[in-house]
mmCIF file of C-alpha atoms in Angstrom:
data_model
loop_
_atom_site.group_PDB
_atom_site.id
_atom_site.type_symbol
_atom_site.label_atom_id
_atom_site.label_comp_id
_atom_site.label_asym_id
_atom_site.label_seq_id
_atom_site.Cartn_x
_atom_site.Cartn_y
_atom_site.Cartn_z
ATOM 1 C CA GLY A 1219 21.851 2.619 68.781
ATOM 2 C CA ALA A 1220 20.616 3.272 72.583
ATOM 3 C CA VAL A 1221 17.622 0.756 72.372
ATOM 4 C CA VAL A 1222 15.581 -0.186 75.544
ATOM 5 C CA SER A 1223 13.425 -2.839 75.442
ATOM 6 C CA GLN A 1224 10.524 -3.189 78.012
ATOM 7 C CA HIS A 1225 8.500 -6.376 78.762
ATOM 8 C CA PRO A 1226 5.870 -7.293 78.927
ATOM 9 C CA SER A 1227 4.031 -4.593 77.227
ATOM 10 C CA TRP A 1228 0.241 -5.337 78.487
ATOM 11 C CA VAL A 1229 -0.538 -7.015 81.840
ATOM 12 C CA ILE A 1230 -3.912 -7.796 83.163
ATOM 13 C CA CYS A 1231 -4.168 -9.906 86.267
ATOM 14 C CA LYS A 1232 -6.207 -10.343 89.423
ATOM 15 C CA SER A 1233 -5.798 -8.474 92.497
ATOM 16 C CA GLY A 1234 -3.020 -9.761 94.864
ATOM 17 C CA THR A 1235 -1.204 -10.950 92.015
ATOM 18 C CA SER A 1236 2.592 -9.818 92.003
ATOM 19 C CA VAL A 1237 3.698 -8.597 88.434
ATOM 20 C CA LYS A 1238 7.321 -8.231 87.026
ATOM 21 C CA ILE A 1239 8.281 -5.805 84.577
ATOM 22 C CA GLU A 1240 11.791 -6.080 82.725
ATOM 23 C CA CYS A 1241 13.745 -3.076 81.369
ATOM 24 C CA ARG A 1242 16.706 -4.193 79.307
ATOM 25 C CA SER A 1243 19.328 -1.932 77.414
ATOM 26 C CA LEU A 1244 20.042 -3.942 74.252
ATOM 27 C CA ASP A 1245 23.168 -2.148 72.805
ATOM 28 C CA PHE A 1246 24.600 -0.332 75.481
ATOM 29 C CA GLN A 1247 25.442 -0.832 79.311
ATOM 30 C CA ALA A 1248 23.179 1.372 81.675
ATOM 31 C CA THR A 1249 24.420 1.882 85.306
ATOM 32 C CA THR A 1250 21.438 3.898 86.083
ATOM 33 C CA MET A 1251 17.762 3.176 84.822
ATOM 34 C CA PHE A 1252 14.469 5.212 85.603
ATOM 35 C CA TRP A 1253 11.066 3.908 86.462
ATOM 36 C CA TYR A 1254 8.280 6.400 85.682
ATOM 37 C CA ARG A 1255 4.379 6.046 86.041
ATOM 38 C CA GLN A 1256 1.880 7.688 84.371
ATOM 39 C CA PHE A 1257 -1.980 7.789 85.073
ATOM 40 C CA PRO A 1258 -4.626 8.947 82.599
ATOM 41 C CA LYS A 1259 -4.265 12.550 81.477
ATOM 42 C CA GLN A 1260 -1.381 13.079 83.967
ATOM 43 C CA SER A 1261 2.547 13.660 83.299
ATOM 44 C CA LEU A 1262 5.179 10.802 83.420
ATOM 45 C CA MET A 1263 6.195 10.842 87.371
ATOM 46 C CA LEU A 1264 9.492 9.538 88.290
ATOM 47 C CA MET A 1265 8.984 6.635 90.845
ATOM 48 C CA ALA A 1266 12.468 5.635 91.251
ATOM 49 C CA THR A 1267 16.112 5.661 90.281
ATOM 50 C CA SER A 1268 17.748 2.054 89.595
ATOM 51 C CA ASN A 1269 21.201 1.735 90.300
ATOM 52 C CA GLU A 1270 23.324 -1.345 89.270
ATOM 53 C CA GLY A 1271 24.376 -3.347 92.089
ATOM 54 C CA SER A 1272 22.941 -1.093 94.825
ATOM 55 C CA LYS A 1273 19.542 -0.317 96.259
ATOM 56 C CA ALA A 1274 16.944 2.097 94.238
ATOM 57 C CA THR A 1275 16.399 5.358 95.335
ATOM 58 C CA TYR A 1276 12.601 5.964 95.567
ATOM 59 C CA GLU A 1277 10.685 9.314 95.104
ATOM 60 C CA GLN A 1278 8.821 10.623 97.966
ATOM 61 C CA GLY A 1279 5.353 8.876 98.345
ATOM 62 C CA VAL A 1280 6.566 5.709 96.228
ATOM 63 C CA GLU A 1281 6.437 2.450 98.591
ATOM 64 C CA LYS A 1282 9.883 0.701 98.266
ATOM 65 C CA ASP A 1283 8.208 -2.614 99.764
ATOM 66 C CA LYS A 1284 5.150 -2.159 97.123
ATOM 67 C CA PHE A 1285 7.503 -1.611 94.087
ATOM 68 C CA LEU A 1286 10.697 -3.945 94.238
ATOM 69 C CA ILE A 1287 13.352 -3.001 92.125
ATOM 70 C CA ASN A 1288 16.397 -4.847 91.153
ATOM 71 C CA HIS A 1289 19.173 -3.807 88.912
ATOM 72 C CA ALA A 1290 21.404 -6.949 89.059
ATOM 73 C CA SER A 1291 23.262 -6.293 85.800
ATOM 74 C CA LEU A 1292 24.459 -3.689 83.482
ATOM 75 C CA THR A 1293 21.622 -4.005 81.045
ATOM 76 C CA LEU A 1294 18.624 -5.189 83.178
ATOM 77 C CA SER A 1295 16.543 -3.652 85.843
ATOM 78 C CA THR A 1296 13.177 -5.070 86.861
ATOM 79 C CA LEU A 1297 10.355 -3.621 88.690
ATOM 80 C CA THR A 1298 8.016 -6.000 90.515
ATOM 81 C CA VAL A 1299 4.640 -4.927 91.815
ATOM 82 C CA THR A 1300 4.051 -6.739 94.904
ATOM 83 C CA SER A 1301 0.090 -7.887 95.557
ATOM 84 C CA ALA A 1302 -1.101 -5.347 93.128
ATOM 85 C CA HIS A 1303 -4.349 -3.724 93.675
ATOM 86 C CA PRO A 1304 -6.681 -1.779 91.116
ATOM 87 C CA GLU A 1305 -5.390 1.373 92.390
ATOM 88 C CA ASP A 1306 -1.824 0.095 90.924
ATOM 89 C CA SER A 1307 -3.457 -0.007 87.351
ATOM 90 C CA SER A 1308 -1.265 2.291 85.482
ATOM 91 C CA PHE A 1309 1.193 2.716 82.423
ATOM 92 C CA TYR A 1310 4.794 2.160 83.710
ATOM 93 C CA ILE A 1311 7.808 2.851 81.532
ATOM 94 C CA CYS A 1312 11.645 2.805 81.952
ATOM 95 C CA SER A 1313 14.349 4.790 80.810
ATOM 96 C CA ALA A 1314 18.257 4.575 80.860
ATOM 97 C CA SER A 1315 21.109 6.906 79.777
ATOM 98 C CA ALA A 1316 23.768 5.760 77.769
ATOM 99 C CA GLY A 1317 27.224 6.378 78.360
ATOM 100 C CA ARG A 1318 28.070 8.863 80.836
ATOM 101 C CA VAL A 1319 25.335 9.460 83.242
ATOM 102 C CA GLY A 1320 23.878 12.826 83.757
ATOM 103 C CA PRO A 1321 21.040 15.050 83.838
ATOM 104 C CA ASN A 1322 22.115 16.898 80.647
ATOM 105 C CA GLN A 1323 22.161 13.506 78.767
ATOM 106 C CA PRO A 1324 19.131 12.269 77.054
ATOM 107 C CA GLN A 1325 17.033 9.319 78.306
ATOM 108 C CA HIS A 1326 16.426 6.327 76.292
ATOM 109 C CA PHE A 1327 13.020 5.024 76.812
ATOM 110 C CA GLY A 1328 11.347 1.549 76.728
ATOM 111 C CA ASP A 1329 7.835 1.334 75.190
ATOM 112 C CA GLY A 1330 6.354 0.884 78.494
ATOM 113 C CA THR A 1331 3.867 -1.569 80.167
ATOM 114 C CA ARG A 1332 0.128 -1.005 80.841
ATOM 115 C CA LEU A 1333 -1.047 -2.730 84.008
ATOM 116 C CA SER A 1334 -4.399 -3.491 84.586
ATOM 117 C CA ILE A 1335 -5.407 -5.251 87.861
ATOM 118 C CA LEU A 1336 -9.047 -6.457 88.222
ATOM 119 C CA ILE B 17 6.764 20.692 93.975
ATOM 120 C CA LEU B 18 8.263 21.652 90.855
ATOM 121 C CA ASN B 19 5.503 22.619 87.965
ATOM 122 C CA VAL B 20 6.313 22.081 84.297
ATOM 123 C CA GLU B 21 3.691 23.550 81.867
ATOM 124 C CA GLN B 22 2.980 22.769 78.358
ATOM 125 C CA SER B 23 0.557 24.571 76.063
ATOM 126 C CA PRO B 24 -1.330 24.118 74.076
ATOM 127 C CA GLN B 25 -2.536 20.384 75.508
ATOM 128 C CA SER B 26 -3.291 19.619 71.943
ATOM 129 C CA LEU B 27 -3.666 20.984 68.238
ATOM 130 C CA HIS B 28 -4.504 20.251 64.663
ATOM 131 C CA VAL B 29 -2.788 21.648 61.886
ATOM 132 C CA GLN B 30 -2.827 21.110 58.223
ATOM 133 C CA GLU B 31 0.219 19.442 56.359
ATOM 134 C CA GLY B 32 2.715 21.909 55.488
ATOM 135 C CA ASP B 33 1.761 24.540 58.205
ATOM 136 C CA SER B 34 4.333 25.443 60.570
ATOM 137 C CA THR B 35 3.625 25.343 64.330
ATOM 138 C CA ASN B 36 5.169 25.928 67.760
ATOM 139 C CA PHE B 37 4.282 25.168 71.443
ATOM 140 C CA THR B 38 5.629 26.309 74.740
ATOM 141 C CA CYS B 39 7.368 24.756 77.936
ATOM 142 C CA SER B 40 7.152 26.685 81.170
ATOM 143 C CA PHE B 41 9.180 25.640 83.790
ATOM 144 C CA PRO B 42 10.789 27.261 87.080
ATOM 145 C CA SER B 43 13.428 29.927 86.156
ATOM 146 C CA SER B 44 15.363 29.378 89.523
ATOM 147 C CA ASN B 45 17.992 26.500 90.011
ATOM 148 C CA PHE B 46 17.921 25.743 86.407
ATOM 149 C CA TYR B 47 20.089 23.013 85.178
ATOM 150 C CA ALA B 48 18.725 21.424 81.921
ATOM 151 C CA LEU B 49 15.540 21.139 79.571
ATOM 152 C CA HIS B 50 14.719 18.098 77.749
ATOM 153 C CA TRP B 51 12.239 17.682 74.817
ATOM 154 C CA TYR B 52 11.064 14.258 73.761
ATOM 155 C CA ARG B 53 8.769 12.919 70.996
ATOM 156 C CA TRP B 54 6.353 10.282 71.587
ATOM 157 C CA GLU B 55 4.540 8.478 68.841
ATOM 158 C CA THR B 56 1.512 6.277 69.531
ATOM 159 C CA ALA B 57 2.659 2.699 70.385
ATOM 160 C CA LYS B 58 6.201 3.772 70.533
ATOM 161 C CA SER B 59 8.742 4.714 72.844
ATOM 162 C CA PRO B 60 9.593 8.720 73.747
ATOM 163 C CA GLU B 61 12.463 9.683 71.555
ATOM 164 C CA ALA B 62 14.882 12.374 72.578
ATOM 165 C CA LEU B 63 14.842 15.506 70.698
ATOM 166 C CA PHE B 64 17.095 18.082 72.323
ATOM 167 C CA VAL B 65 18.784 18.649 75.705
ATOM 168 C CA MET B 66 19.029 22.204 76.402
ATOM 169 C CA THR B 67 21.438 23.753 79.203
ATOM 170 C CA LEU B 68 22.366 27.234 78.326
ATOM 171 C CA ASN B 69 20.191 30.576 78.139
ATOM 172 C CA GLY B 70 19.608 31.528 74.664
ATOM 173 C CA ASP B 71 20.373 28.051 73.286
ATOM 174 C CA GLU B 72 18.743 27.146 70.073
ATOM 175 C CA LYS B 73 19.072 23.604 68.756
ATOM 176 C CA LYS B 74 17.726 22.155 65.504
ATOM 177 C CA LYS B 75 16.923 18.767 64.086
ATOM 178 C CA GLY B 76 15.863 18.687 60.494
ATOM 179 C CA ARG B 77 12.604 20.655 60.549
ATOM 180 C CA ILE B 78 12.287 20.924 64.432
ATOM 181 C CA SER B 79 14.258 23.500 66.340
ATOM 182 C CA ALA B 80 13.851 24.801 69.959
ATOM 183 C CA THR B 81 14.983 27.771 71.846
ATOM 184 C CA LEU B 82 15.539 28.403 75.733
ATOM 185 C CA ASN B 83 14.891 31.274 77.820
ATOM 186 C CA THR B 84 16.310 30.022 81.569
ATOM 187 C CA LYS B 85 15.827 33.613 82.898
ATOM 188 C CA GLU B 86 11.996 33.747 82.118
ATOM 189 C CA GLY B 87 11.736 30.069 82.569
ATOM 190 C CA TYR B 88 10.215 28.943 79.173
ATOM 191 C CA SER B 89 11.412 26.884 75.927
ATOM 192 C CA TYR B 90 9.810 26.965 72.316
ATOM 193 C CA LEU B 91 9.448 24.129 70.212
ATOM 194 C CA TYR B 92 9.130 24.846 66.530
ATOM 195 C CA ILE B 93 8.093 22.605 63.482
ATOM 196 C CA LYS B 94 8.399 23.888 60.027
ATOM 197 C CA GLY B 95 6.428 22.735 57.288
ATOM 198 C CA SER B 96 4.548 19.960 59.278
ATOM 199 C CA GLN B 97 4.339 16.504 58.103
ATOM 200 C CA PRO B 98 1.883 13.841 58.925
ATOM 201 C CA GLU B 99 4.859 11.716 60.596
ATOM 202 C CA ASP B 100 5.096 14.506 62.984
ATOM 203 C CA SER B 101 2.109 13.678 64.829
ATOM 204 C CA ALA B 102 2.783 12.682 68.280
ATOM 205 C CA THR B 103 2.785 14.059 71.943
ATOM 206 C CA TYR B 104 5.909 16.415 72.479
ATOM 207 C CA LEU B 105 7.170 16.198 76.051
ATOM 208 C CA CYS B 106 9.499 18.571 77.847
ATOM 209 C CA ALA B 107 11.166 17.889 81.118
ATOM 210 C CA PHE B 108 12.852 20.083 83.628
ATOM 211 C CA SER B 109 15.995 19.034 85.557
ATOM 212 C CA PRO B 110 16.967 21.322 88.614
ATOM 213 C CA ARG B 111 20.137 22.250 89.904
ATOM 214 C CA GLY B 112 20.627 20.661 93.334
ATOM 215 C CA TYR B 113 22.267 22.320 96.478
ATOM 216 C CA SER B 114 25.628 20.917 95.307
ATOM 217 C CA GLY B 115 25.650 22.543 92.160
ATOM 218 C CA ALA B 116 25.048 19.419 90.122
ATOM 219 C CA GLY B 117 22.092 18.694 88.002
ATOM 220 C CA SER B 118 19.493 16.590 89.478
ATOM 221 C CA TYR B 119 18.349 13.267 87.599
ATOM 222 C CA GLN B 120 14.993 13.643 88.648
ATOM 223 C CA LEU B 121 13.198 14.984 85.549
ATOM 224 C CA THR B 122 10.111 16.578 86.239
ATOM 225 C CA PHE B 123 7.621 16.221 82.921
ATOM 226 C CA GLY B 124 4.899 18.499 81.400
ATOM 227 C CA LYS B 125 1.667 16.624 80.295
ATOM 228 C CA GLY B 126 2.673 17.194 76.620
ATOM 229 C CA THR B 127 1.340 18.724 73.652
ATOM 230 C CA LYS B 128 -0.322 16.419 71.243
ATOM 231 C CA LEU B 129 0.079 17.322 67.717
ATOM 232 C CA SER B 130 -2.048 16.024 65.024
ATOM 233 C CA VAL B 131 -1.004 16.809 61.365
ATOM 234 C CA ILE B 132 -3.965 16.454 58.691
ATOM 235 C CA PRO B 133 -2.889 15.409 55.189
#
């Protein structure tokens, strides 16, 4: 149980394109999902916390107009990288907590999306 | 800025060897410490979430200990197998001003384990 599906797994596109990444909880409801970014040889960095039915909470230094998050249902959150540029090339991964949400509950991760902007 | 350090960065062990690695985190305002296993081309898999000083958790051949006073956790793998090859991540959740834990996990860079058959 507690499976999270992330799509697509790999995207290559031209500079200026907007890219949408989907994160779905397949067998549980996730009121809260998390979006992380990882640059080469660096740790996973939390970008934002996505809450169903309300606005996402962004971490310091993450542009909310650049990285649009929509959590319209209990099983789907999307991250849209608007007008992507080469510096946005990175590995993006989502996670969610099943059941009662809390920092002492494990997070369940998707497989991640590798984004390459040419 | 919270600092979570993992060591070593990578290691290679022979099949059957036991091994361990370290996660260091801030000892003040501790709430929870997570361990994840991340195999190549797969998603990170939760191993343990630890909250109490002195906690020891076990899952098969893998176990972890926690020392919140000095700010470290050890992950042990007994009798390593090739399928244990993965990157092991730890993540720290601090206690906020309200006393509740923070969802904002701070991850270490991971320890990459390679088990040689």
